[in-house]
mmCIF file of C-alpha atoms and ligand atoms in Angstrom:
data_model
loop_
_atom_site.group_PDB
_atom_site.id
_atom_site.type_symbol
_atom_site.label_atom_id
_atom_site.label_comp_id
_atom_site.label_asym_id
_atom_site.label_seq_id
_atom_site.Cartn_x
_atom_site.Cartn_y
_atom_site.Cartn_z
ATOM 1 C CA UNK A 1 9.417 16.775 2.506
ATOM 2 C CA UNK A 2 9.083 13.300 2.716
ATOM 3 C CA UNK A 3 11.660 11.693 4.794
ATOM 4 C CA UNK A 4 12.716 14.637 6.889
ATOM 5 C CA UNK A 5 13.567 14.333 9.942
ATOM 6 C CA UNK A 6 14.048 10.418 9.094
ATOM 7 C CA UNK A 7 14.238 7.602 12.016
ATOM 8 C CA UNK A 8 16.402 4.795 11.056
ATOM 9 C CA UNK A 9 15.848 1.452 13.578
ATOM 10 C CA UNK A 10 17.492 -1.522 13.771
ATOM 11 C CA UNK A 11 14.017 -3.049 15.819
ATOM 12 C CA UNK A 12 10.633 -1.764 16.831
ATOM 13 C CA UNK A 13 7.231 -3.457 17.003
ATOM 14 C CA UNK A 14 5.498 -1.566 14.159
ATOM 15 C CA UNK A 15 6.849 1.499 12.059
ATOM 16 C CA UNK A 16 3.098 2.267 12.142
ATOM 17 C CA UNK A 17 2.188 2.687 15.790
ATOM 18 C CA UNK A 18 5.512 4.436 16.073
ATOM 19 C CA UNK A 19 4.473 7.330 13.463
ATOM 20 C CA UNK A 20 0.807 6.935 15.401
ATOM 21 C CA UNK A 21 2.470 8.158 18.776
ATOM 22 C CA UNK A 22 4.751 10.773 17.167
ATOM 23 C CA UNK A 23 1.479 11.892 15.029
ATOM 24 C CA UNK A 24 -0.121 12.197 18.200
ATOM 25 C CA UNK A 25 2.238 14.106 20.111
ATOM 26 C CA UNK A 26 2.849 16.475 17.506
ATOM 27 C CA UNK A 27 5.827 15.211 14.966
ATOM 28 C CA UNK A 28 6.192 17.153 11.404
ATOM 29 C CA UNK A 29 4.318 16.113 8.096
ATOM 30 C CA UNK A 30 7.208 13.967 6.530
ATOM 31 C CA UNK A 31 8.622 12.331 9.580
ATOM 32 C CA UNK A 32 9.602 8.761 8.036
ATOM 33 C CA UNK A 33 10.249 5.803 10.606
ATOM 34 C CA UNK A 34 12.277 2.872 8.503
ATOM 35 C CA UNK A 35 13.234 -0.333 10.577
ATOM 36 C CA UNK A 36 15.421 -3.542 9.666
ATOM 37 C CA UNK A 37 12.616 -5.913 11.976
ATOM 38 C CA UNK A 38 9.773 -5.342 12.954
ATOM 39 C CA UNK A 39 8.197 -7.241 16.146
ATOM 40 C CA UNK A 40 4.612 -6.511 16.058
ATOM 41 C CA UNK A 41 4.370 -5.824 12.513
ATOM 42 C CA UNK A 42 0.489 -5.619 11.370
ATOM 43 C CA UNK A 43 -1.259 -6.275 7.946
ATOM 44 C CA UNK A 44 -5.081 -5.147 7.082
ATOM 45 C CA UNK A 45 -7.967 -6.864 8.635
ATOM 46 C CA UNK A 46 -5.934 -7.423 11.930
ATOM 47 C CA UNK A 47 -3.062 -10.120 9.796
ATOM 48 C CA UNK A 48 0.507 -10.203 10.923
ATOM 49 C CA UNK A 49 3.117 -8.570 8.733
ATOM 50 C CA UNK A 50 6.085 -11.222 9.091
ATOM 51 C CA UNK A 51 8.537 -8.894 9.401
ATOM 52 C CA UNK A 52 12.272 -10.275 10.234
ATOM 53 C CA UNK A 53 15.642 -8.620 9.927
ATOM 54 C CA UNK A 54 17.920 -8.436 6.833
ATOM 55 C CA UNK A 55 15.460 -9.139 3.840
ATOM 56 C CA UNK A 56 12.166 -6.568 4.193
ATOM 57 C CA UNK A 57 11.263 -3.284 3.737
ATOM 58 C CA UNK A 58 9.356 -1.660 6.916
ATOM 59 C CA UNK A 59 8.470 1.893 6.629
ATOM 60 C CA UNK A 60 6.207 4.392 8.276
ATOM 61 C CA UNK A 61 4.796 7.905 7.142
ATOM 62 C CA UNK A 62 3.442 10.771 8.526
ATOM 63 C CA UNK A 63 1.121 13.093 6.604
ATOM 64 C CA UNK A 64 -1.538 15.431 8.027
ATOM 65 C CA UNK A 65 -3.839 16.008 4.640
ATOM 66 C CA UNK A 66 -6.061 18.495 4.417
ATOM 67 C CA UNK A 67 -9.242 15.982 4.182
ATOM 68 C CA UNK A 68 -12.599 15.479 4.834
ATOM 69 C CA UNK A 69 -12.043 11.544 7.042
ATOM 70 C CA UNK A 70 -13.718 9.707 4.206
ATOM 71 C CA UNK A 71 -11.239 10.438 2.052
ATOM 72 C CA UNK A 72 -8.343 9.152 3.527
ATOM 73 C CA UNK A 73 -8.516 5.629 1.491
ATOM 74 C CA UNK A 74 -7.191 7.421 -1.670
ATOM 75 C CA UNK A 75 -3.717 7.740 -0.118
ATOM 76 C CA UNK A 76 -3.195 4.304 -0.163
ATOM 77 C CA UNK A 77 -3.295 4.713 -4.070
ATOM 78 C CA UNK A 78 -1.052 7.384 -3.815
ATOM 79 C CA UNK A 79 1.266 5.301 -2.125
ATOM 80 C CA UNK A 80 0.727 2.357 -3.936
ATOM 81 C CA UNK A 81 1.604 4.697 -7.313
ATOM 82 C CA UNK A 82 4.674 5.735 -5.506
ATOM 83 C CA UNK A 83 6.195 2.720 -4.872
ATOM 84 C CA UNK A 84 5.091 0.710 -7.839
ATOM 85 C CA UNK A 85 7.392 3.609 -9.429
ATOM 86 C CA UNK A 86 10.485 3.271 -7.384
ATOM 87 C CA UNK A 87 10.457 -0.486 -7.610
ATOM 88 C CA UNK A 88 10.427 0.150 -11.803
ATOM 89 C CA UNK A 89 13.405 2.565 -11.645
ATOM 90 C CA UNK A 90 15.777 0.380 -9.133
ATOM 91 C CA UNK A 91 14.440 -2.828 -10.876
ATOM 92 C CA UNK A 92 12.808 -2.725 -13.894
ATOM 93 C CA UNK A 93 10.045 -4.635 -12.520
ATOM 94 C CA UNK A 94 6.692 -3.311 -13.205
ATOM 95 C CA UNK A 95 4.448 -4.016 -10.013
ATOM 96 C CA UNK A 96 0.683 -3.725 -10.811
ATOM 97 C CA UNK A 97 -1.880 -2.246 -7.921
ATOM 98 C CA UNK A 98 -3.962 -4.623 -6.758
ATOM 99 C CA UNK A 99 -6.744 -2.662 -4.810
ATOM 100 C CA UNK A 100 -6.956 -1.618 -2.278
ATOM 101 C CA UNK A 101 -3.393 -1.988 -0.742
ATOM 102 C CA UNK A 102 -1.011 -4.569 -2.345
ATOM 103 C CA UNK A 103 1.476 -4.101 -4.882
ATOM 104 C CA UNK A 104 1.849 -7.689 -6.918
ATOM 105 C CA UNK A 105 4.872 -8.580 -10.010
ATOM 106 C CA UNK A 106 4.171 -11.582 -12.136
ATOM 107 C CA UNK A 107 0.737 -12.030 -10.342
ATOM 108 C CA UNK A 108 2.194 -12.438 -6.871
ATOM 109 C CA UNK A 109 2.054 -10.099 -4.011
ATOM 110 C CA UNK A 110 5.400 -8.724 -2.963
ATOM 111 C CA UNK A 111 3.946 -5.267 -1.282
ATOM 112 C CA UNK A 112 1.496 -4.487 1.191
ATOM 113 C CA UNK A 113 0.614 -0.976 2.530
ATOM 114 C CA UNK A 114 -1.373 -0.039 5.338
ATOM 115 C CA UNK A 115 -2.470 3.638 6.048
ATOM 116 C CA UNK A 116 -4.391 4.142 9.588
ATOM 117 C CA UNK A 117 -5.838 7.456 10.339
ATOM 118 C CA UNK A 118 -6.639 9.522 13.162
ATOM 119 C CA UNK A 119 -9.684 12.040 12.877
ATOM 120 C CA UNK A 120 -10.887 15.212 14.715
ATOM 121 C CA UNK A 121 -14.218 15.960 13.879
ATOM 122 C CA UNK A 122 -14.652 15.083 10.578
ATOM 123 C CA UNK A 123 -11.620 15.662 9.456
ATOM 124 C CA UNK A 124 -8.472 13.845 8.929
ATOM 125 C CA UNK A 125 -5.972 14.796 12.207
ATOM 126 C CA UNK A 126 -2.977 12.618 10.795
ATOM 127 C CA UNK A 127 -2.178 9.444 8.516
ATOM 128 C CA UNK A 128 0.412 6.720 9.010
ATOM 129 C CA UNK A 129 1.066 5.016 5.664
ATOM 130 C CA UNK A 130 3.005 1.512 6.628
ATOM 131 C CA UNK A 131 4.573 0.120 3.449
ATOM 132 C CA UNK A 132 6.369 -3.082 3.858
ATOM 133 C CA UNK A 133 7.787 -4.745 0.669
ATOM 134 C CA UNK A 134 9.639 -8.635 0.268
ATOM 135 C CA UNK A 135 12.785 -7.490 -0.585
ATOM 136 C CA UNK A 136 15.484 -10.108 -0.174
ATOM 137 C CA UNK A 137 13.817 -13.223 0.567
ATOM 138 C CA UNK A 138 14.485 -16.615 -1.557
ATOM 139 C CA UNK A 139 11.573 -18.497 -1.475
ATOM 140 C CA UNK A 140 12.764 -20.878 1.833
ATOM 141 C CA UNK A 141 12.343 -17.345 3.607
ATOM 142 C CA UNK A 142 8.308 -16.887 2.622
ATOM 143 C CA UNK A 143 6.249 -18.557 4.878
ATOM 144 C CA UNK A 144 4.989 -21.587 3.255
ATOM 145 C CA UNK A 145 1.559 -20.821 2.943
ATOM 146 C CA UNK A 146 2.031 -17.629 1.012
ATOM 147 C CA UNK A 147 4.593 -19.398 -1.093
ATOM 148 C CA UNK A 148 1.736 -20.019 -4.113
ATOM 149 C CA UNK A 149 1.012 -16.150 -3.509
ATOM 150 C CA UNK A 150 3.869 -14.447 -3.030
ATOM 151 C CA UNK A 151 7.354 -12.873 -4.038
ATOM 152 C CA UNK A 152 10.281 -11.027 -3.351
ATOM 153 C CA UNK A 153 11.684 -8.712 -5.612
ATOM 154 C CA UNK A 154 15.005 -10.849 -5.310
ATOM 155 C CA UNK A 155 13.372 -13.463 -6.642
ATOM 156 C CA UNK A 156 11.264 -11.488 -8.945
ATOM 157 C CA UNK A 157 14.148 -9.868 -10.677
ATOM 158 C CA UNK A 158 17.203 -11.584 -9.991
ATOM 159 C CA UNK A 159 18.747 -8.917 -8.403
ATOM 160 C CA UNK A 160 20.161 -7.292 -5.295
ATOM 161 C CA UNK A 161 18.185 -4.343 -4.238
ATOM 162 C CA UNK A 162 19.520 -2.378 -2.127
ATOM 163 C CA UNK A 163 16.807 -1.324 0.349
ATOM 164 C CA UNK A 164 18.242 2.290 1.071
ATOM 165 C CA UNK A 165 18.174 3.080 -2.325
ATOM 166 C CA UNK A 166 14.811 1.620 -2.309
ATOM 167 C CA UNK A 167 13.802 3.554 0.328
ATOM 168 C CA UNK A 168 15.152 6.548 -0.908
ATOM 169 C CA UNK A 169 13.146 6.216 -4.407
ATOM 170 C CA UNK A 170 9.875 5.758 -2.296
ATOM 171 C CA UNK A 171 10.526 9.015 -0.477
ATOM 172 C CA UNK A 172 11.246 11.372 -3.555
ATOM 173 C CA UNK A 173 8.271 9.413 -5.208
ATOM 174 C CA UNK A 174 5.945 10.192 -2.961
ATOM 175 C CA UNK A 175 6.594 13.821 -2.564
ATOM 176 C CA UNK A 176 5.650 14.130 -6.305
ATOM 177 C CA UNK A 177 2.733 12.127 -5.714
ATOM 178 C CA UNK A 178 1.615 13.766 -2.411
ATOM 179 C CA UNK A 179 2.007 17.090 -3.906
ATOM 180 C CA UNK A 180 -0.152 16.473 -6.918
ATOM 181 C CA UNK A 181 -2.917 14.700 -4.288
ATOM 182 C CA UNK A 182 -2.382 18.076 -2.172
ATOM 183 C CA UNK A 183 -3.161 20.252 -4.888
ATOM 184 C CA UNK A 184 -6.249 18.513 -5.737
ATOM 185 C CA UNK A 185 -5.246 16.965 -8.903
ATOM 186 C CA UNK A 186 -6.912 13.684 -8.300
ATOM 187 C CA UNK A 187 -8.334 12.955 -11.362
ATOM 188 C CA UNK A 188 -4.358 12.472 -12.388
ATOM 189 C CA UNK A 189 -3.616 9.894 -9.907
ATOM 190 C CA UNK A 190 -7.144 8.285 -10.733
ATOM 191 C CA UNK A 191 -5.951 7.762 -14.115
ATOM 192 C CA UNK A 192 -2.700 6.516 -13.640
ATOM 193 C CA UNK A 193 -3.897 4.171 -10.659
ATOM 194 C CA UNK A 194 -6.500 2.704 -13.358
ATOM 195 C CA UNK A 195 -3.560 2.090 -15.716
ATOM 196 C CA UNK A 196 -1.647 -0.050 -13.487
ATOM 197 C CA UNK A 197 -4.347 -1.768 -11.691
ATOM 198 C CA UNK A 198 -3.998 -5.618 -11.487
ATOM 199 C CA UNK A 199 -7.738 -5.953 -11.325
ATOM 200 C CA UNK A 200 -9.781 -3.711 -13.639
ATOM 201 C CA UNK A 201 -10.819 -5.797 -16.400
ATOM 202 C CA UNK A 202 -10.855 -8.597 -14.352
ATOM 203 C CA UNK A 203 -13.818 -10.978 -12.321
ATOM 204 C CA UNK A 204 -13.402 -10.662 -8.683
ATOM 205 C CA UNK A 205 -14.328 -12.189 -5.844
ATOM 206 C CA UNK A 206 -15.600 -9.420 -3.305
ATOM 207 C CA UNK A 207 -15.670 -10.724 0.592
ATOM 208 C CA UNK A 208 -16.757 -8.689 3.128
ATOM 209 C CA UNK A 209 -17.163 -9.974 6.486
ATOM 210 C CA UNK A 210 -19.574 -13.285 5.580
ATOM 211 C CA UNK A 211 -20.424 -11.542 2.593
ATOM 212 C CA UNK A 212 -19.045 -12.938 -0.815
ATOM 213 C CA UNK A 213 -19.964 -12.238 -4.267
ATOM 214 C CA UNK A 214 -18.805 -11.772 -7.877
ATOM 215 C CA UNK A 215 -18.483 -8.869 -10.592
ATOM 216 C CA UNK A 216 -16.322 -7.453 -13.222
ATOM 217 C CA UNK A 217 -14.172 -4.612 -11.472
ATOM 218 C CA UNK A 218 -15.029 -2.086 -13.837
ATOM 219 C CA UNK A 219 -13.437 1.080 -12.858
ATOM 220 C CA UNK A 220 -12.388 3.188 -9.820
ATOM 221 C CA UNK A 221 -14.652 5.828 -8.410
ATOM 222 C CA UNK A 222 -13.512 9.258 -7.513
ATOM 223 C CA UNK A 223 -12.868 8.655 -4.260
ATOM 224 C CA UNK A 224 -10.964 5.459 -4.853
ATOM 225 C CA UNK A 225 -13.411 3.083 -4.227
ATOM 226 C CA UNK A 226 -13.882 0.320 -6.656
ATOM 227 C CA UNK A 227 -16.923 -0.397 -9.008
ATOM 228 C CA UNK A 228 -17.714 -3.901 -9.463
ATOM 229 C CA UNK A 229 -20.469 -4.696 -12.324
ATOM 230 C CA UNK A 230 -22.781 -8.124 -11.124
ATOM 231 C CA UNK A 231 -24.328 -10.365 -13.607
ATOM 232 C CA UNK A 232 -27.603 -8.256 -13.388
ATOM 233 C CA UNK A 233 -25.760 -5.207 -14.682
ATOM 234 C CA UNK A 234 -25.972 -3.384 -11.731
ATOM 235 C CA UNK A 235 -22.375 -1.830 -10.163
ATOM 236 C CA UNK A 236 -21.812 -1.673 -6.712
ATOM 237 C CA UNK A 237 -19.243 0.782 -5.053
ATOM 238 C CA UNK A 238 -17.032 -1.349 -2.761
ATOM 239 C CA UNK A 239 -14.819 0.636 -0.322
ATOM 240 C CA UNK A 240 -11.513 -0.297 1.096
ATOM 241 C CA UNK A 241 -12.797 -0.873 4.647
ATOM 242 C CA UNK A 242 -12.556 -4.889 5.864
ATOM 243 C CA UNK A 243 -12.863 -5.812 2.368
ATOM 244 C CA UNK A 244 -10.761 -8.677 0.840
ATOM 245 C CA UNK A 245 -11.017 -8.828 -2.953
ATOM 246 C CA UNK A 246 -9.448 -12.184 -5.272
ATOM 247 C CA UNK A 247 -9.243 -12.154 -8.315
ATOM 248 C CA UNK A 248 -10.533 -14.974 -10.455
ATOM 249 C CA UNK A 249 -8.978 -17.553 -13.392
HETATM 250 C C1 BTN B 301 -1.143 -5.708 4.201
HETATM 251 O O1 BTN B 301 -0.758 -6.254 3.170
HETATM 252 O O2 BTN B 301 -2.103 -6.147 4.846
HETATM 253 C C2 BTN B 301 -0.449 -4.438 4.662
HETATM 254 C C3 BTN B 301 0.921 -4.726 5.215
HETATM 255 C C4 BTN B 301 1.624 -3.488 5.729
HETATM 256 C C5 BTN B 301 2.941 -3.807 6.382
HETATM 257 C C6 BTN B 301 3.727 -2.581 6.727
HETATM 258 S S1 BTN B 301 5.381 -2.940 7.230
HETATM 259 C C7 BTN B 301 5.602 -1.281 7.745
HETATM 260 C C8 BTN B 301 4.310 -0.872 8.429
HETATM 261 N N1 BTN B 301 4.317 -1.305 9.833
HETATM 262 C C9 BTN B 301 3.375 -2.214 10.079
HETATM 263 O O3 BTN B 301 3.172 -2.741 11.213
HETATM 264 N N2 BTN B 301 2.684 -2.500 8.988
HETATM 265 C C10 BTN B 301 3.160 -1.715 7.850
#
């Protein structure tokens, strides 16, 4: 289901407000946009998403869950388990979720997904999930500030990767994936998320707006959301919303 029809474009100005519009005006459950450049590409909390020709992976999807609008955030992790899978099979990298939305290898980020929704009263109309990975880039090709923070799975795994095949692993991946979230089998994709996460375990820094504190990310909610344990014992839900986590040495 995932993938057909499939729009293949050599530039837009983001995969995501392209499956937006075609949500909007009525497009199929499926419909996957995939460009080699992106002009307007857009990361969370209103960040750019770099996005030039020849060395990325940009990719849009349409899904219209059945879903109260609250719930939306936990297809992000169904995502995120979807593609940390396809870059294992065509790599043999294994990419580790770092919640809410980034995918990193070795401890560096080399994925970043960003699902927008559109809801009707209450519910969950349509989602775009924007995926865009650092495919081909050598490390001239980051931009220097992310350089400390950031990979390619070129220079991850010394390897080509094709991005069709790539692509084409993402799609079948998250049909599985969707189905199992579709037929309600959450606790499933709870449990695997919590075995790749990047974080649990971990102290984070939580920053939220001009917010900032610290915790042990303890475990993942049922609706995705992440508890964080403070010094005083007490665990605080934090949802995906404008909220930056980083993990701590
Ligand atoms: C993030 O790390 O903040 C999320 C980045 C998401 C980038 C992808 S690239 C394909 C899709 N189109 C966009 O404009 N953004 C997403």
């Amino acid at each position: 289901m995932i993938g057909r029809p499939l729009e293949v474009l050599g530039e837009i100005g983001s995969t995501n407000d392209r499956v937006m519009a075609a949500g909007r005006d009525g497009a199929p459950e499926g419909l996957a946009v995939i460009a080699d450049r992106q002009t307007a590409g857009r990361g969370r909390l209103g960040r750019p998403w770099v996005s030039p020709p020849g060395v990325g992976l940009y990719t849009s999807i349409l899904l219209r869950p059945r879903l109260p609008a609250g719930q939306a955030p936990l297809l992000t992790l169904v995502a995120g388990l979807a593609v940390a899978e396809a870059i294992e099979r065509v790599t043999g990298l294994a990419p580790r979720l770092k919640w809410p939305n980034d995918l990193l290898v070795n401890g560096k980020k080399v994925v970043g997904i960003l699902t927008e929704t559109a809801s009707l009263e209450g519910r969950v109309n349509y989602v775009a999930v924007g995926i865009g990975i650092n495919v081909r880039q050598e490390a001239q090709d980051l931009p220097e500030e992310l350089r400390a923070t950031a990979t390619s799975l070129r220079l991850a795994s010394g390897r080509e990767v094709p991005r069709g095949n790539l692509a084409a692993e993402i799609y079948n991946g998250l049909d599985g994936w969707y189905r199992e979230f579709s037929a309600g089998h959450l606790e499933t994709i709870l449990a695997r998320g919590r075995e790749r996460s990047a974080i649990l375990g971990s102290s984070v820094d939580v920053l939220a707006g001009d917010e900032r504190w610290s915790g042990l990310a303890v475990d993942l909610d049922a609706d995705g959301a992440l508890l964080v344990r403070k010094e005083n014992g007490t665990v605080r839900r934090v949802v995906a919303g404008d909220v930056s986590i980083r993990l701590r040495n």
